[in-house]
Amino acid sequence: MRSAIAPTLRYSQYWYEEALKRHVTPSVEWVEIGCGHSILPSWRANEERHLVKTCKAVFGIDYDLPSLKAHPTIKKKLRGDVTKLPFRSEAFDLVTANMVVEHLDNPDEQFKEIGRILKPKGVFLFHTPNAYGYGVILSKLVPEWLKGKLIYLLEGRAEHDVFPTHYKANTEAQVKALASANGFEVLQLDLIATDAIFAMLPPLAALEL
């Protein structure tokens, strides 16, 4: 997918998908945190099915029961909270979270819990907005009653599928501090200039330039 405003930009979900493909191998035991009703966006459903079939085992966990029930690709799904994950210690090679970290209300405890279920040399891979990005800054200026409607217009997500955000692990400094405090080593941290979603709203399109 290419932007009409900035043709060289790519949607950040594609970067995340490519990172997933590097880590999801036939020997990997994997859990998706906040799996919702999909791992990848709906238009990447074929790629998601391929990823799920590639690994040794995959589990999904989410607190929102309707989303969990609607998830089509992960068969082993559990309702639960990131603060107290229903898995034994050192159970997984890979923990992933796609647009979930921004919703963490106590990231220090939640990163610690994620670290607990990872095997030695396991990987926590996540995709989340940058708190200094224009999208996050703009969202803080938008009234709560309007956010759901804007997200539906820009991303096609229904209002009931929009959850509170805290942005407590959404800067480079925050991520590095949380990693250091909870026994993680930061192997890679990419700040990505993503695709121009505001092209749909011409008055805001200049923000993408």
PDB file of N, CA and C in Angstrom, residues 68-151:
ATOM      1  N   LEU A  68     -12.562 -11.929  21.551  1.00  0.00           N
ATOM      2  CA  LEU A  68     -11.910 -13.238  21.653  1.00  0.00           C
ATOM      3  C   LEU A  68     -12.718 -14.312  20.926  1.00  0.00           C
ATOM      4  N   LYS A  69     -14.022 -14.293  21.114  1.00  0.00           N
ATOM      5  CA  LYS A  69     -14.892 -15.282  20.463  1.00  0.00           C
ATOM      6  C   LYS A  69     -14.895 -15.120  18.948  1.00  0.00           C
ATOM      7  N   ALA A  70     -14.685 -13.890  18.485  1.00  0.00           N
ATOM      8  CA  ALA A  70     -14.724 -13.623  17.041  1.00  0.00           C
ATOM      9  C   ALA A  70     -13.404 -13.913  16.342  1.00  0.00           C
ATOM     10  N   HIS A  71     -12.348 -14.203  17.119  1.00  0.00           N
ATOM     11  CA  HIS A  71     -11.027 -14.412  16.516  1.00  0.00           C
ATOM     12  C   HIS A  71     -11.032 -15.694  15.675  1.00  0.00           C
ATOM     13  N   PRO A  72     -10.697 -15.608  14.369  1.00  0.00           N
ATOM     14  CA  PRO A  72     -10.856 -16.762  13.482  1.00  0.00           C
ATOM     15  C   PRO A  72      -9.645 -17.681  13.346  1.00  0.00           C
ATOM     16  N   THR A  73      -8.439 -17.211  13.662  1.00  0.00           N
ATOM     17  CA  THR A  73      -7.253 -18.005  13.316  1.00  0.00           C
ATOM     18  C   THR A  73      -6.632 -18.743  14.500  1.00  0.00           C
ATOM     19  N   ILE A  74      -6.582 -18.116  15.669  1.00  0.00           N
ATOM     20  CA  ILE A  74      -6.009 -18.778  16.845  1.00  0.00           C
ATOM     21  C   ILE A  74      -7.079 -19.671  17.468  1.00  0.00           C
ATOM     22  N   LYS A  75      -6.758 -20.936  17.651  1.00  0.00           N
ATOM     23  CA  LYS A  75      -7.733 -21.880  18.211  1.00  0.00           C
ATOM     24  C   LYS A  75      -7.645 -21.947  19.738  1.00  0.00           C
ATOM     25  N   LYS A  76      -6.452 -21.760  20.288  1.00  0.00           N
ATOM     26  CA  LYS A  76      -6.260 -21.834  21.742  1.00  0.00           C
ATOM     27  C   LYS A  76      -6.335 -20.420  22.311  1.00  0.00           C
ATOM     28  N   LYS A  77      -7.533 -20.040  22.755  1.00  0.00           N
ATOM     29  CA  LYS A  77      -7.777 -18.671  23.217  1.00  0.00           C
ATOM     30  C   LYS A  77      -8.213 -18.680  24.676  1.00  0.00           C
ATOM     31  N   LEU A  78      -7.708 -17.698  25.435  1.00  0.00           N
ATOM     32  CA  LEU A  78      -8.061 -17.583  26.837  1.00  0.00           C
ATOM     33  C   LEU A  78      -8.446 -16.151  27.154  1.00  0.00           C
ATOM     34  N   ARG A  79      -9.404 -15.997  28.045  1.00  0.00           N
ATOM     35  CA  ARG A  79      -9.747 -14.666  28.543  1.00  0.00           C
ATOM     36  C   ARG A  79      -8.870 -14.395  29.759  1.00  0.00           C
ATOM     37  N   GLY A  80      -8.182 -13.271  29.752  1.00  0.00           N
ATOM     38  CA  GLY A  80      -7.298 -12.975  30.872  1.00  0.00           C
ATOM     39  C   GLY A  80      -6.725 -11.584  30.791  1.00  0.00           C
ATOM     40  N   ASP A  81      -5.987 -11.236  31.834  1.00  0.00           N
ATOM     41  CA  ASP A  81      -5.407  -9.905  31.983  1.00  0.00           C
ATOM     42  C   ASP A  81      -3.890  -9.997  31.895  1.00  0.00           C
ATOM     43  N   VAL A  82      -3.263  -8.995  31.302  1.00  0.00           N
ATOM     44  CA  VAL A  82      -1.810  -9.004  31.133  1.00  0.00           C
ATOM     45  C   VAL A  82      -1.095  -8.942  32.477  1.00  0.00           C
ATOM     46  N   THR A  83      -1.749  -8.429  33.499  1.00  0.00           N
ATOM     47  CA  THR A  83      -1.117  -8.318  34.811  1.00  0.00           C
ATOM     48  C   THR A  83      -0.952  -9.679  35.476  1.00  0.00           C
ATOM     49  N   LYS A  84      -1.792 -10.642  35.105  1.00  0.00           N
ATOM     50  CA  LYS A  84      -1.703 -11.993  35.672  1.00  0.00           C
ATOM     51  C   LYS A  84      -2.012 -12.990  34.569  1.00  0.00           C
ATOM     52  N   LEU A  85      -0.995 -13.338  33.805  1.00  0.00           N
ATOM     53  CA  LEU A  85      -1.179 -14.215  32.651  1.00  0.00           C
ATOM     54  C   LEU A  85      -1.343 -15.670  33.090  1.00  0.00           C
ATOM     55  N   PRO A  86      -2.295 -16.399  32.509  1.00  0.00           N
ATOM     56  CA  PRO A  86      -2.592 -17.771  32.942  1.00  0.00           C
ATOM     57  C   PRO A  86      -1.676 -18.821  32.314  1.00  0.00           C
ATOM     58  N   PHE A  87      -0.373 -18.576  32.399  1.00  0.00           N
ATOM     59  CA  PHE A  87       0.602 -19.494  31.828  1.00  0.00           C
ATOM     60  C   PHE A  87       1.721 -19.735  32.837  1.00  0.00           C
ATOM     61  N   ARG A  88       2.359 -20.900  32.722  1.00  0.00           N
ATOM     62  CA  ARG A  88       3.502 -21.188  33.587  1.00  0.00           C
ATOM     63  C   ARG A  88       4.695 -20.321  33.182  1.00  0.00           C
ATOM     64  N   SER A  89       5.648 -20.222  34.071  1.00  0.00           N
ATOM     65  CA  SER A  89       6.859 -19.454  33.783  1.00  0.00           C
ATOM     66  C   SER A  89       7.668 -20.134  32.679  1.00  0.00           C
ATOM     67  N   GLU A  90       8.343 -19.313  31.873  1.00  0.00           N
ATOM     68  CA  GLU A  90       9.222 -19.784  30.796  1.00  0.00           C
ATOM     69  C   GLU A  90       8.493 -20.735  29.839  1.00  0.00           C
ATOM     70  N   ALA A  91       7.285 -20.335  29.430  1.00  0.00           N
ATOM     71  CA  ALA A  91       6.462 -21.193  28.565  1.00  0.00           C
ATOM     72  C   ALA A  91       6.624 -20.901  27.077  1.00  0.00           C
ATOM     73  N   PHE A  92       7.041 -19.669  26.727  1.00  0.00           N
ATOM     74  CA  PHE A  92       6.973 -19.249  25.327  1.00  0.00           C
ATOM     75  C   PHE A  92       8.304 -18.718  24.795  1.00  0.00           C
ATOM     76  N   ASP A  93       8.504 -18.973  23.495  1.00  0.00           N
ATOM     77  CA  ASP A  93       9.661 -18.403  22.790  1.00  0.00           C
ATOM     78  C   ASP A  93       9.373 -16.983  22.336  1.00  0.00           C
ATOM     79  N   LEU A  94       8.095 -16.699  22.086  1.00  0.00           N
ATOM     80  CA  LEU A  94       7.713 -15.418  21.490  1.00  0.00           C
ATOM     81  C   LEU A  94       6.414 -14.910  22.108  1.00  0.00           C
ATOM     82  N   VAL A  95       6.443 -13.659  22.564  1.00  0.00           N
ATOM     83  CA  VAL A  95       5.238 -12.952  23.005  1.00  0.00           C
ATOM     84  C   VAL A  95       5.087 -11.742  22.096  1.00  0.00           C
ATOM     85  N   THR A  96       3.904 -11.541  21.541  1.00  0.00           N
ATOM     86  CA  THR A  96       3.684 -10.409  20.640  1.00  0.00           C
ATOM     87  C   THR A  96       2.467  -9.602  21.068  1.00  0.00           C
ATOM     88  N   ALA A  97       2.450  -8.351  20.636  1.00  0.00           N
ATOM     89  CA  ALA A  97       1.323  -7.458  20.941  1.00  0.00           C
ATOM     90  C   ALA A  97       1.236  -6.412  19.837  1.00  0.00           C
ATOM     91  N   ASN A  98       0.132  -6.410  19.126  1.00  0.00           N
ATOM     92  CA  ASN A  98      -0.065  -5.476  18.018  1.00  0.00           C
ATOM     93  C   ASN A  98      -1.061  -4.398  18.435  1.00  0.00           C
ATOM     94  N   MET A  99      -0.561  -3.191  18.633  1.00  0.00           N
ATOM     95  CA  MET A  99      -1.379  -2.054  19.053  1.00  0.00           C
ATOM     96  C   MET A  99      -2.096  -2.350  20.376  1.00  0.00           C
ATOM     97  N   VAL A 100      -1.315  -2.787  21.350  1.00  0.00           N
ATOM     98  CA  VAL A 100      -1.824  -3.138  22.679  1.00  0.00           C
ATOM     99  C   VAL A 100      -1.083  -2.389  23.782  1.00  0.00           C
ATOM    100  N   VAL A 101       0.222  -2.194  23.623  1.00  0.00           N
ATOM    101  CA  VAL A 101       1.045  -1.605  24.684  1.00  0.00           C
ATOM    102  C   VAL A 101       0.538  -0.230  25.109  1.00  0.00           C
ATOM    103  N   GLU A 102      -0.036   0.522  24.186  1.00  0.00           N
ATOM    104  CA  GLU A 102      -0.565   1.844  24.522  1.00  0.00           C
ATOM    105  C   GLU A 102      -1.743   1.770  25.497  1.00  0.00           C
ATOM    106  N   HIS A 103      -2.328   0.585  25.639  1.00  0.00           N
ATOM    107  CA  HIS A 103      -3.473   0.410  26.546  1.00  0.00           C
ATOM    108  C   HIS A 103      -3.054  -0.058  27.944  1.00  0.00           C
ATOM    109  N   LEU A 104      -1.769  -0.356  28.140  1.00  0.00           N
ATOM    110  CA  LEU A 104      -1.311  -0.863  29.435  1.00  0.00           C
ATOM    111  C   LEU A 104      -1.381   0.233  30.492  1.00  0.00           C
ATOM    112  N   ASP A 105      -2.052  -0.063  31.603  1.00  0.00           N
ATOM    113  CA  ASP A 105      -2.195   0.939  32.660  1.00  0.00           C
ATOM    114  C   ASP A 105      -1.103   0.846  33.713  1.00  0.00           C
ATOM    115  N   ASN A 106      -0.422  -0.313  33.783  1.00  0.00           N
ATOM    116  CA  ASN A 106       0.659  -0.511  34.746  1.00  0.00           C
ATOM    117  C   ASN A 106       1.783  -1.268  34.046  1.00  0.00           C
ATOM    118  N   PRO A 107       2.458  -0.628  33.089  1.00  0.00           N
ATOM    119  CA  PRO A 107       3.399  -1.353  32.240  1.00  0.00           C
ATOM    120  C   PRO A 107       4.568  -1.986  32.980  1.00  0.00           C
ATOM    121  N   ASP A 108       4.963  -1.430  34.117  1.00  0.00           N
ATOM    122  CA  ASP A 108       6.069  -2.034  34.860  1.00  0.00           C
ATOM    123  C   ASP A 108       5.694  -3.451  35.302  1.00  0.00           C
ATOM    124  N   GLU A 109       4.519  -3.594  35.906  1.00  0.00           N
ATOM    125  CA  GLU A 109       4.057  -4.917  36.334  1.00  0.00           C
ATOM    126  C   GLU A 109       3.752  -5.807  35.138  1.00  0.00           C
ATOM    127  N   GLN A 110       3.224  -5.225  34.090  1.00  0.00           N
ATOM    128  CA  GLN A 110       2.821  -6.017  32.932  1.00  0.00           C
ATOM    129  C   GLN A 110       4.026  -6.482  32.119  1.00  0.00           C
ATOM    130  N   PHE A 111       5.058  -5.661  31.992  1.00  0.00           N
ATOM    131  CA  PHE A 111       6.294  -6.106  31.343  1.00  0.00           C
ATOM    132  C   PHE A 111       6.942  -7.219  32.166  1.00  0.00           C
ATOM    133  N   LYS A 112       6.913  -7.075  33.481  1.00  0.00           N
ATOM    134  CA  LYS A 112       7.483  -8.101  34.361  1.00  0.00           C
ATOM    135  C   LYS A 112       6.770  -9.440  34.160  1.00  0.00           C
ATOM    136  N   GLU A 113       5.439  -9.393  34.039  1.00  0.00           N
ATOM    137  CA  GLU A 113       4.659 -10.612  33.848  1.00  0.00           C
ATOM    138  C   GLU A 113       4.934 -11.230  32.479  1.00  0.00           C
ATOM    139  N   ILE A 114       5.095 -10.408  31.473  1.00  0.00           N
ATOM    140  CA  ILE A 114       5.451 -10.918  30.144  1.00  0.00           C
ATOM    141  C   ILE A 114       6.825 -11.574  30.188  1.00  0.00           C
ATOM    142  N   GLY A 115       7.766 -10.947  30.889  1.00  0.00           N
ATOM    143  CA  GLY A 115       9.090 -11.535  31.050  1.00  0.00           C
ATOM    144  C   GLY A 115       9.044 -12.883  31.758  1.00  0.00           C
ATOM    145  N   ARG A 116       8.126 -13.030  32.690  1.00  0.00           N
ATOM    146  CA  ARG A 116       8.001 -14.287  33.441  1.00  0.00           C
ATOM    147  C   ARG A 116       7.652 -15.460  32.533  1.00  0.00           C
ATOM    148  N   ILE A 117       6.772 -15.253  31.562  1.00  0.00           N
ATOM    149  CA  ILE A 117       6.322 -16.374  30.723  1.00  0.00           C
ATOM    150  C   ILE A 117       7.240 -16.637  29.530  1.00  0.00           C
ATOM    151  N   LEU A 118       8.230 -15.771  29.324  1.00  0.00           N
ATOM    152  CA  LEU A 118       9.179 -15.979  28.229  1.00  0.00           C
ATOM    153  C   LEU A 118      10.290 -16.942  28.638  1.00  0.00           C
ATOM    154  N   LYS A 119      10.671 -17.797  27.708  1.00  0.00           N
ATOM    155  CA  LYS A 119      11.832 -18.653  27.918  1.00  0.00           C
ATOM    156  C   LYS A 119      13.100 -17.797  27.907  1.00  0.00           C
ATOM    157  N   PRO A 120      14.208 -18.304  28.479  1.00  0.00           N
ATOM    158  CA  PRO A 120      15.478 -17.597  28.325  1.00  0.00           C
ATOM    159  C   PRO A 120      15.756 -17.367  26.834  1.00  0.00           C
ATOM    160  N   LYS A 121      16.147 -16.177  26.488  1.00  0.00           N
ATOM    161  CA  LYS A 121      16.389 -15.762  25.097  1.00  0.00           C
ATOM    162  C   LYS A 121      15.091 -15.637  24.293  1.00  0.00           C
ATOM    163  N   GLY A 122      13.947 -15.675  24.981  1.00  0.00           N
ATOM    164  CA  GLY A 122      12.681 -15.427  24.301  1.00  0.00           C
ATOM    165  C   GLY A 122      12.563 -13.972  23.889  1.00  0.00           C
ATOM    166  N   VAL A 123      11.619 -13.685  23.009  1.00  0.00           N
ATOM    167  CA  VAL A 123      11.473 -12.348  22.420  1.00  0.00           C
ATOM    168  C   VAL A 123      10.076 -11.794  22.696  1.00  0.00           C
ATOM    169  N   PHE A 124      10.030 -10.524  23.122  1.00  0.00           N
ATOM    170  CA  PHE A 124       8.771  -9.781  23.220  1.00  0.00           C
ATOM    171  C   PHE A 124       8.770  -8.767  22.084  1.00  0.00           C
ATOM    172  N   LEU A 125       7.902  -8.976  21.111  1.00  0.00           N
ATOM    173  CA  LEU A 125       7.813  -8.124  19.924  1.00  0.00           C
ATOM    174  C   LEU A 125       6.493  -7.367  19.960  1.00  0.00           C
ATOM    175  N   PHE A 126       6.562  -6.034  19.904  1.00  0.00           N
ATOM    176  CA  PHE A 126       5.307  -5.279  19.920  1.00  0.00           C
ATOM    177  C   PHE A 126       5.337  -4.090  18.972  1.00  0.00           C
ATOM    178  N   HIS A 127       4.144  -3.702  18.559  1.00  0.00           N
ATOM    179  CA  HIS A 127       3.917  -2.596  17.628  1.00  0.00           C
ATOM    180  C   HIS A 127       2.951  -1.649  18.315  1.00  0.00           C
ATOM    181  N   THR A 128       3.359  -0.389  18.480  1.00  0.00           N
ATOM    182  CA  THR A 128       2.552   0.557  19.252  1.00  0.00           C
ATOM    183  C   THR A 128       2.839   1.976  18.774  1.00  0.00           C
ATOM    184  N   PRO A 129       1.913   2.906  18.938  1.00  0.00           N
ATOM    185  CA  PRO A 129       2.167   4.282  18.492  1.00  0.00           C
ATOM    186  C   PRO A 129       3.243   4.977  19.323  1.00  0.00           C
ATOM    187  N   ASN A 130       3.940   5.898  18.688  1.00  0.00           N
ATOM    188  CA  ASN A 130       4.905   6.762  19.370  1.00  0.00           C
ATOM    189  C   ASN A 130       4.127   7.891  20.049  1.00  0.00           C
ATOM    190  N   ALA A 131       4.337   8.064  21.343  1.00  0.00           N
ATOM    191  CA  ALA A 131       3.605   9.104  22.087  1.00  0.00           C
ATOM    192  C   ALA A 131       3.883  10.502  21.558  1.00  0.00           C
ATOM    193  N   TYR A 132       5.008  10.671  20.841  1.00  0.00           N
ATOM    194  CA  TYR A 132       5.338  11.981  20.278  1.00  0.00           C
ATOM    195  C   TYR A 132       4.847  12.133  18.843  1.00  0.00           C
ATOM    196  N   GLY A 133       4.194  11.105  18.312  1.00  0.00           N
ATOM    197  CA  GLY A 133       3.671  11.185  16.954  1.00  0.00           C
ATOM    198  C   GLY A 133       2.459  12.095  16.887  1.00  0.00           C
ATOM    199  N   TYR A 134       2.229  12.671  15.719  1.00  0.00           N
ATOM    200  CA  TYR A 134       1.132  13.630  15.576  1.00  0.00           C
ATOM    201  C   TYR A 134      -0.221  12.991  15.856  1.00  0.00           C
ATOM    202  N   GLY A 135      -0.357  11.694  15.520  1.00  0.00           N
ATOM    203  CA  GLY A 135      -1.631  11.025  15.742  1.00  0.00           C
ATOM    204  C   GLY A 135      -2.005  10.962  17.208  1.00  0.00           C
ATOM    205  N   VAL A 136      -1.014  10.636  18.055  1.00  0.00           N
ATOM    206  CA  VAL A 136      -1.262  10.561  19.498  1.00  0.00           C
ATOM    207  C   VAL A 136      -1.513  11.953  20.064  1.00  0.00           C
ATOM    208  N   ILE A 137      -0.689  12.906  19.650  1.00  0.00           N
ATOM    209  CA  ILE A 137      -0.858  14.283  20.145  1.00  0.00           C
ATOM    210  C   ILE A 137      -2.231  14.813  19.761  1.00  0.00           C
ATOM    211  N   LEU A 138      -2.633  14.568  18.517  1.00  0.00           N
ATOM    212  CA  LEU A 138      -3.940  15.033  18.071  1.00  0.00           C
ATOM    213  C   LEU A 138      -5.067  14.342  18.833  1.00  0.00           C
ATOM    214  N   SER A 139      -4.890  13.044  19.112  1.00  0.00           N
ATOM    215  CA  SER A 139      -5.953  12.300  19.797  1.00  0.00           C
ATOM    216  C   SER A 139      -6.218  12.844  21.191  1.00  0.00           C
ATOM    217  N   LYS A 140      -5.177  13.401  21.810  1.00  0.00           N
ATOM    218  CA  LYS A 140      -5.347  13.963  23.155  1.00  0.00           C
ATOM    219  C   LYS A 140      -6.176  15.249  23.132  1.00  0.00           C
ATOM    220  N   LEU A 141      -6.273  15.853  21.954  1.00  0.00           N
ATOM    221  CA  LEU A 141      -7.054  17.081  21.820  1.00  0.00           C
ATOM    222  C   LEU A 141      -8.503  16.809  21.418  1.00  0.00           C
ATOM    223  N   VAL A 142      -8.779  15.562  21.063  1.00  0.00           N
ATOM    224  CA  VAL A 142     -10.120  15.204  20.584  1.00  0.00           C
ATOM    225  C   VAL A 142     -10.981  14.747  21.761  1.00  0.00           C
ATOM    226  N   PRO A 143     -12.192  15.260  21.907  1.00  0.00           N
ATOM    227  CA  PRO A 143     -13.086  14.813  22.982  1.00  0.00           C
ATOM    228  C   PRO A 143     -13.355  13.314  22.890  1.00  0.00           C
ATOM    229  N   GLU A 144     -13.511  12.665  24.053  1.00  0.00           N
ATOM    230  CA  GLU A 144     -13.721  11.221  24.086  1.00  0.00           C
ATOM    231  C   GLU A 144     -14.920  10.794  23.239  1.00  0.00           C
ATOM    232  N   TRP A 145     -15.993  11.597  23.254  1.00  0.00           N
ATOM    233  CA  TRP A 145     -17.198  11.208  22.525  1.00  0.00           C
ATOM    234  C   TRP A 145     -16.980  11.181  21.015  1.00  0.00           C
ATOM    235  N   LEU A 146     -15.940  11.900  20.552  1.00  0.00           N
ATOM    236  CA  LEU A 146     -15.681  11.985  19.118  1.00  0.00           C
ATOM    237  C   LEU A 146     -14.643  10.965  18.639  1.00  0.00           C
ATOM    238  N   LYS A 147     -13.834  10.431  19.563  1.00  0.00           N
ATOM    239  CA  LYS A 147     -12.740   9.545  19.168  1.00  0.00           C
ATOM    240  C   LYS A 147     -13.224   8.309  18.419  1.00  0.00           C
ATOM    241  N   GLY A 148     -14.273   7.687  18.936  1.00  0.00           N
ATOM    242  CA  GLY A 148     -14.773   6.476  18.291  1.00  0.00           C
ATOM    243  C   GLY A 148     -15.207   6.718  16.863  1.00  0.00           C
ATOM    244  N   LYS A 149     -15.842   7.855  16.632  1.00  0.00           N
ATOM    245  CA  LYS A 149     -16.319   8.184  15.287  1.00  0.00           C
ATOM    246  C   LYS A 149     -15.150   8.435  14.339  1.00  0.00           C
ATOM    247  N   LEU A 150     -14.105   9.122  14.826  1.00  0.00           N
ATOM    248  CA  LEU A 150     -12.933   9.389  13.993  1.00  0.00           C
ATOM    249  C   LEU A 150     -12.189   8.099  13.658  1.00  0.00           C
ATOM    250  N   ILE A 151     -12.044   7.226  14.647  1.00  0.00           N
ATOM    251  CA  ILE A 151     -11.342   5.967  14.415  1.00  0.00           C
ATOM    252  C   ILE A 151     -12.102   5.110  13.412  1.00  0.00           C
TER     253      ILE A 151
END
